[in-house]
CSV table of C-alpha atoms in Angstrom, one decimal:
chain,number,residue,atom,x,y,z
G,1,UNK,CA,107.7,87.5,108.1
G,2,UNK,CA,110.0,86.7,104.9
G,3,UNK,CA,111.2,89.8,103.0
G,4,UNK,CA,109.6,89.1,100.2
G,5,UNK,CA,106.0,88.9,102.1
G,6,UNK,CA,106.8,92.2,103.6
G,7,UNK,CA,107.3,93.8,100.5
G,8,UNK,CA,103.7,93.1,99.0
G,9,UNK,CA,102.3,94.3,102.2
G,10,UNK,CA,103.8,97.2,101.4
G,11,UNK,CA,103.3,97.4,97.8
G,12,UNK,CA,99.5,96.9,98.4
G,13,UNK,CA,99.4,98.7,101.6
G,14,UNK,CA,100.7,102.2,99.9
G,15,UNK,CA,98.6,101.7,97.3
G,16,UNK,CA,95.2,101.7,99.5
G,17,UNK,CA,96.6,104.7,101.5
G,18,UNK,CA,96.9,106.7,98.8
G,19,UNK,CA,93.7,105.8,97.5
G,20,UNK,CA,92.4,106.9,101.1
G,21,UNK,CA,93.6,109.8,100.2
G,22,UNK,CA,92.2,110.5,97.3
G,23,UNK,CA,89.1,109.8,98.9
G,24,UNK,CA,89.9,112.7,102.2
G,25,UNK,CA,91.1,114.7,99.4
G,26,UNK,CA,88.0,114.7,96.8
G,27,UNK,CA,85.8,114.8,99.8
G,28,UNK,CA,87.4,117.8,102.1
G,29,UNK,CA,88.8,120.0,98.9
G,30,UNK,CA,91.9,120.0,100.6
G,31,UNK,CA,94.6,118.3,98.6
G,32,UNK,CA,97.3,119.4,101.2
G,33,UNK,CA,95.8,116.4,103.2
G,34,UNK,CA,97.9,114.1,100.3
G,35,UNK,CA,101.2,114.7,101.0
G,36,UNK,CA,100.6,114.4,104.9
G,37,UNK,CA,99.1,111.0,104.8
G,38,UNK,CA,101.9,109.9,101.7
G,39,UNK,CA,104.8,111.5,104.8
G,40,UNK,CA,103.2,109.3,107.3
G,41,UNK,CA,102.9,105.8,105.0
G,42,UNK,CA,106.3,106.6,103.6
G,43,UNK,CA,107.5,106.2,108.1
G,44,UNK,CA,104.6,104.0,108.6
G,45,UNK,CA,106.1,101.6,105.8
G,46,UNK,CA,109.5,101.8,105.6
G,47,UNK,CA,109.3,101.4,109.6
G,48,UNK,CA,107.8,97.5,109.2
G,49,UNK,CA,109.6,97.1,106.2
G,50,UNK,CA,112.6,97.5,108.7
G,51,UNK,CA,111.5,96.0,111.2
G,52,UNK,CA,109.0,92.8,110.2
G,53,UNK,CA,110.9,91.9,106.9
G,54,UNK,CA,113.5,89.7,108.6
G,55,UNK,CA,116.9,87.5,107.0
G,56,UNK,CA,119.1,85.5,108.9
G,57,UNK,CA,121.7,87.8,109.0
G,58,UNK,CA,119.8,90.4,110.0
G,59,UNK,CA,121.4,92.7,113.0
G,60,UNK,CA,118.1,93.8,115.0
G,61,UNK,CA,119.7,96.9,116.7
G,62,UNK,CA,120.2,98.6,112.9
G,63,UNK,CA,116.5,97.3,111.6
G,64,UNK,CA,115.4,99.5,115.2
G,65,UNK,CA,117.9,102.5,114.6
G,66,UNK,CA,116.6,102.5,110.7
G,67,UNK,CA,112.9,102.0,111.7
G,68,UNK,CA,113.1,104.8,114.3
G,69,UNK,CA,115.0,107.2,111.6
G,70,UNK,CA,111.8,107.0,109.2
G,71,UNK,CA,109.1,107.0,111.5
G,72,UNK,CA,110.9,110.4,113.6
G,73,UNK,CA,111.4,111.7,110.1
G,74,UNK,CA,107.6,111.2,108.6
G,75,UNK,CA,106.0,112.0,111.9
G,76,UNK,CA,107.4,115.9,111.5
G,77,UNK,CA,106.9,116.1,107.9
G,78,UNK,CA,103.8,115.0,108.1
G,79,UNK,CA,102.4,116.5,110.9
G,80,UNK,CA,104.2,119.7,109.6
G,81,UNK,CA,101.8,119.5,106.4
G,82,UNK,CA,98.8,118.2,108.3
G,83,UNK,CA,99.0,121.3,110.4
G,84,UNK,CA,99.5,123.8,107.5
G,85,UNK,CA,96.3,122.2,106.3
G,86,UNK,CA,94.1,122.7,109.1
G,87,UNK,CA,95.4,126.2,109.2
G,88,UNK,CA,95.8,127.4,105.7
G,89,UNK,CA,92.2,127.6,104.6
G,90,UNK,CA,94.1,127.9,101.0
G,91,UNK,CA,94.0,124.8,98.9
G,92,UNK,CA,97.6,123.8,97.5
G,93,UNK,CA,98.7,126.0,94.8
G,94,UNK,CA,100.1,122.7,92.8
G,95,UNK,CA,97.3,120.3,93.1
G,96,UNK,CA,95.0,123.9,92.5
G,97,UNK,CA,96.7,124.3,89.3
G,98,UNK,CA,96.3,120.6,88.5
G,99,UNK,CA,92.7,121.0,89.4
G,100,UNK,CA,92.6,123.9,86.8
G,101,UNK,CA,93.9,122.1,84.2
G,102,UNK,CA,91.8,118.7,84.6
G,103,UNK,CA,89.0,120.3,84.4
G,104,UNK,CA,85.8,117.5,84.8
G,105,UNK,CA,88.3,114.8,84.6
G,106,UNK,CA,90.2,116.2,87.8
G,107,UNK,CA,88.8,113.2,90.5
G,108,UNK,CA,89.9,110.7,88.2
G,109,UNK,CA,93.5,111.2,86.8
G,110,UNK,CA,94.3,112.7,90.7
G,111,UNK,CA,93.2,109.2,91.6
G,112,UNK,CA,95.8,107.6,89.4
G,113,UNK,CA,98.3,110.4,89.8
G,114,UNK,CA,98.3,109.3,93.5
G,115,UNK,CA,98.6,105.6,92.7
G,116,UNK,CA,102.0,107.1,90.7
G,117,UNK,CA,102.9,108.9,94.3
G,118,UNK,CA,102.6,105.2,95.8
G,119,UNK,CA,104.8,103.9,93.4
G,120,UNK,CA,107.4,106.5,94.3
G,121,UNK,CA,106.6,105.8,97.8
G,122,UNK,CA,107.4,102.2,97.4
G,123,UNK,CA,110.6,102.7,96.1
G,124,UNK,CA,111.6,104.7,99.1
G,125,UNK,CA,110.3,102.1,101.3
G,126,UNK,CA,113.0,99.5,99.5
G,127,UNK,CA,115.6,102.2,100.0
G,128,UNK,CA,114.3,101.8,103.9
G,129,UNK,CA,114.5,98.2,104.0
G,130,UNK,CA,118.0,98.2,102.0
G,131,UNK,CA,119.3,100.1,105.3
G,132,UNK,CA,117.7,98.0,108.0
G,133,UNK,CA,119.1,94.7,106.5
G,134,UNK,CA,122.5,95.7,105.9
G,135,UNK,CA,123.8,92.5,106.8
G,136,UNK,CA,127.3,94.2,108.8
G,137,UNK,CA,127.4,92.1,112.3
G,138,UNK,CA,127.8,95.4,114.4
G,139,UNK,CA,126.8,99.2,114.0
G,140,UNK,CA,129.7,101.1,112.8
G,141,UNK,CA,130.9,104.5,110.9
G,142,UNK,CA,128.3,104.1,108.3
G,143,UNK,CA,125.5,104.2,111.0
G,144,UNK,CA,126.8,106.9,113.0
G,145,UNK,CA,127.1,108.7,109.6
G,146,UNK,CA,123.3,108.6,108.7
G,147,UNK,CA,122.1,109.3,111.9
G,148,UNK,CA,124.0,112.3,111.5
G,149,UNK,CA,123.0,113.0,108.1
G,150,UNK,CA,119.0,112.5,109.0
G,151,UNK,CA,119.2,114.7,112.1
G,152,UNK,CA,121.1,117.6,110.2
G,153,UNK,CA,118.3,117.0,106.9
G,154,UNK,CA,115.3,116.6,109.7
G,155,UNK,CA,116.6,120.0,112.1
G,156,UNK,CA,117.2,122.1,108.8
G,157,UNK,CA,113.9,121.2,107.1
G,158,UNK,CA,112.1,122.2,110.5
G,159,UNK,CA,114.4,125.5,110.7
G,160,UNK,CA,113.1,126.1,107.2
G,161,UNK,CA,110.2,125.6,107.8
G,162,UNK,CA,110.1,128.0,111.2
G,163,UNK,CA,111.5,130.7,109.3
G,164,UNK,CA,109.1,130.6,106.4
G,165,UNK,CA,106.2,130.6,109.1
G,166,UNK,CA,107.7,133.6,111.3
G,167,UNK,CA,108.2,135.5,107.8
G,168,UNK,CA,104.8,135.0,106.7
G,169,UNK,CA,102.9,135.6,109.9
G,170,UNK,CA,104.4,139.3,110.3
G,171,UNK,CA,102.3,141.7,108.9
G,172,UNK,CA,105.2,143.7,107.8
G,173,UNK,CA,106.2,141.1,105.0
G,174,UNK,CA,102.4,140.7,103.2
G,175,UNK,CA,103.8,140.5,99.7
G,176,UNK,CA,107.3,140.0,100.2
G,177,UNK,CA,109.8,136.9,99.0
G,178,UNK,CA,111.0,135.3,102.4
G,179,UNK,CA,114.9,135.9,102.2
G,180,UNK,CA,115.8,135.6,105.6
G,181,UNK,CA,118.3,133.0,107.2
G,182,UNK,CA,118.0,129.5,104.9
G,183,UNK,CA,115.5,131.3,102.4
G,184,UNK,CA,118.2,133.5,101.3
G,185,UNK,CA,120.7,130.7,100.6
G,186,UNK,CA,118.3,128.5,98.8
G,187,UNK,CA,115.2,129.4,97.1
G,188,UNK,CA,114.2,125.3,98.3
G,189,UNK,CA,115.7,125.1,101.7
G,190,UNK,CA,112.8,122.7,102.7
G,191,UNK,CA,113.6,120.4,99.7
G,192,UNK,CA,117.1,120.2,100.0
G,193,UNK,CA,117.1,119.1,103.6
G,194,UNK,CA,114.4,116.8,102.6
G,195,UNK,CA,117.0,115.0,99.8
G,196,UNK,CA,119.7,115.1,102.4
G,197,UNK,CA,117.7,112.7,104.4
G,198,UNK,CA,117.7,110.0,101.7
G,199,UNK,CA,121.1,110.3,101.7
G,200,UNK,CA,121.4,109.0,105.1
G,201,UNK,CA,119.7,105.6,103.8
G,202,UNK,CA,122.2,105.4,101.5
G,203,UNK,CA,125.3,105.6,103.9
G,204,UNK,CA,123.6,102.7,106.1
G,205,UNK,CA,122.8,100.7,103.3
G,206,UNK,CA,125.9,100.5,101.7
G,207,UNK,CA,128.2,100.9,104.4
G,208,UNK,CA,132.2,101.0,104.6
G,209,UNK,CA,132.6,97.6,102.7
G,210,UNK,CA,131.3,96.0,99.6
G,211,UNK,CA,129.9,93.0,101.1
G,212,UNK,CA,126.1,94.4,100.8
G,213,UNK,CA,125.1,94.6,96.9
G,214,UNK,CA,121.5,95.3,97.8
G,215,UNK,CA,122.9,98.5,99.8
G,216,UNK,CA,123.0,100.3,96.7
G,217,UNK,CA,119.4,100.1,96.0
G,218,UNK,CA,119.5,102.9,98.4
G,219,UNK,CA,121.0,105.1,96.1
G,220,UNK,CA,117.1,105.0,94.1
G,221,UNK,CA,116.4,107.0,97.6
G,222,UNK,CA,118.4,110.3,97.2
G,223,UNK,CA,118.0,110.2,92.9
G,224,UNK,CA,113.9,109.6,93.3
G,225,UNK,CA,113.5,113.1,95.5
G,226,UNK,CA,116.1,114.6,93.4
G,227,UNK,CA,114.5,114.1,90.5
G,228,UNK,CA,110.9,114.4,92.2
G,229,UNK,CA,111.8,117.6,93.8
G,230,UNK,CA,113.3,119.4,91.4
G,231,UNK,CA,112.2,118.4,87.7
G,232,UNK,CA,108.5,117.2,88.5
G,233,UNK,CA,106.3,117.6,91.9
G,234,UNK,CA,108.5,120.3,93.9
G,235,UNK,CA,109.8,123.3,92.5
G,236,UNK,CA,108.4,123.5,88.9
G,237,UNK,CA,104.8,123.7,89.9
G,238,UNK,CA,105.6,126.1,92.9
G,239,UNK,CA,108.1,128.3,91.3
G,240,UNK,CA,105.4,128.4,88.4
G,241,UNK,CA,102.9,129.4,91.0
G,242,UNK,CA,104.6,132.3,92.3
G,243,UNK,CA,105.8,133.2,88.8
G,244,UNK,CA,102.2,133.8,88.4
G,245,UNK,CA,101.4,135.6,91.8
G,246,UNK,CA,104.7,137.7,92.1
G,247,UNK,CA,106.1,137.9,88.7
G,248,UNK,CA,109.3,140.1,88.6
G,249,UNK,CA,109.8,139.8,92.3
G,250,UNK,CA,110.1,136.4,92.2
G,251,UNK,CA,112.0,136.4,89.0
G,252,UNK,CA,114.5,139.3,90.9
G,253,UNK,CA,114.6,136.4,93.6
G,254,UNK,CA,115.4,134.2,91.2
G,255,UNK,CA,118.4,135.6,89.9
G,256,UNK,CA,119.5,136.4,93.4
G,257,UNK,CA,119.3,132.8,95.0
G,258,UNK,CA,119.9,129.3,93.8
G,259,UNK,CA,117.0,127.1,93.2
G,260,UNK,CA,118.0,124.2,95.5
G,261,UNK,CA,121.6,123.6,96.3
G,262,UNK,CA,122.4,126.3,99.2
G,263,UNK,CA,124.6,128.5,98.3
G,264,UNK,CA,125.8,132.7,98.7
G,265,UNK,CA,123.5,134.8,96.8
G,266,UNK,CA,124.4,136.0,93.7
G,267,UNK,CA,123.6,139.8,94.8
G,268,UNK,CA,121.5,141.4,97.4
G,269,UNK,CA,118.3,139.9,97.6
G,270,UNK,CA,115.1,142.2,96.9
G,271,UNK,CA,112.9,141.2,99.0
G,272,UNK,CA,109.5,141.8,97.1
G,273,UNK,CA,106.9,138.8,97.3
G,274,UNK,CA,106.7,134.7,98.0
């Protein structure tokens, strides 16, 4: 299949996936159940955008290495999420607030918000695809260099995400900000590795010589979940959340610990409430 033709499956494909979601999520009450299924088209996607979007000078080996990267990356994420759903019989504090706000109108602008998330989703995809058809005859530096980068993002996202489960599940912690091991470097541990792994698509794409131009459309990759992450769908709506819930123990971890880039805390953590 032509690159082009791959793309509009994809476009159009992401598009009626998150509208099944909408669907799950109208019908279940659980909205946690949309950023599972957006993980797993995100793999799904970028995977046959990689792999069934072909050029002539196409080398099949990095189209396989890229496909498996995003599928291995989706498939924890979003069976991650989908778990925490099932178990959580919580709804998600973000799309909760959302639902607060919307009122009556809340089934239809989430319908639309979601179409917003395929959008974003596409984007990524291209970012995929801009990897897997780096037109460089062999796998060099630049591969070894994201696999790297992925499997560092993919093992500290999961580590994060272990450590935030072990915290929460002792008894002895009810109430208290999770500032243990990543959590007390970064208030966003989860989300940074999550950005890394964009980054990784980038270093494929573009490679060690400027012979690729379309390499750099993977760049859109790392600044889309930067700017998603940070300044819209990530940590406003949370940290709002537990502003709410915790007030001046979250603020206290706050001022202890950066907001997403991982760094030494600023003084001791008081650890009072996530």
């Amino acid at each position: 299949m032509g690159i082009v033709a791959a793309i509009v499956v994809a476009l159009v494909g992401l598009a009626l996936t998150m509208a099944v979601a909408w669907l799950i999520a109208i019908r279940t009450g659980r909205s946690g159940w949309v950023d599972a299924i957006w993980s797993f088209a995100v793999g799904i996607f970028g995977a046959y955008a990689a792999l069934f979007a072909t050029a002539e000078a196409d080398n099949e080996w990095r189209q396989w290495l890229v496909a498996i990267l995003a599928l291995a990356w989706s498939l924890r994420l979003g069976l991650h999420i989908a778990m925490r759903t099932i178990g959580d019989g919580r709804d998600d504090p973000r799309y909760s607030q959302l639902k607060q706000e919307w009122g009556a109108a809340f089934a239809s602008r989430l319908f639309w918000f979601l179409q917003i998330q395929a959008a974003a989703a596409f984007l990524l995809v291209m970012a995929i695809m801009a990897a897997a058809h780096n037109p460089a005859p062999e796998l060099g530096f630049s591969d070894l260099t994201g696999i790297v980068i992925i499997l560092v993002a993919v093992g500290g996202e999961a580590l994060a995400d272990r450590q935030l489960k072990a915290f929460r599940t002792d008894p002895a912690n009810k109430g208290k900000v999770c500032d243990i091991g990543l959590w007390g470097l970064s208030r966003h541990p989860n989300y940074f590795f999550e950005w890394l792994g964009w980054i990784a698509y980038a270093a494929i794409a573009v490679g060690t010589q400027p012979v690729y131009p379309w390499g750099f459309a993977a760049l859109a990759g790392p600044v889309l979940m930067y700017w998603l992450l940070v300044h819209v769908s990530g940590i406003p709506p949370l940290e709002a959340h537990m502003l709410r819930s915790r007030g001046d123990q979250f603020r206290r971890y706050q001022a202890c610990v950066n907001a997403f880039w991982p760094g030494a805390p600023k003084a001791a953590t008081i650890r009072a409430g996530r």
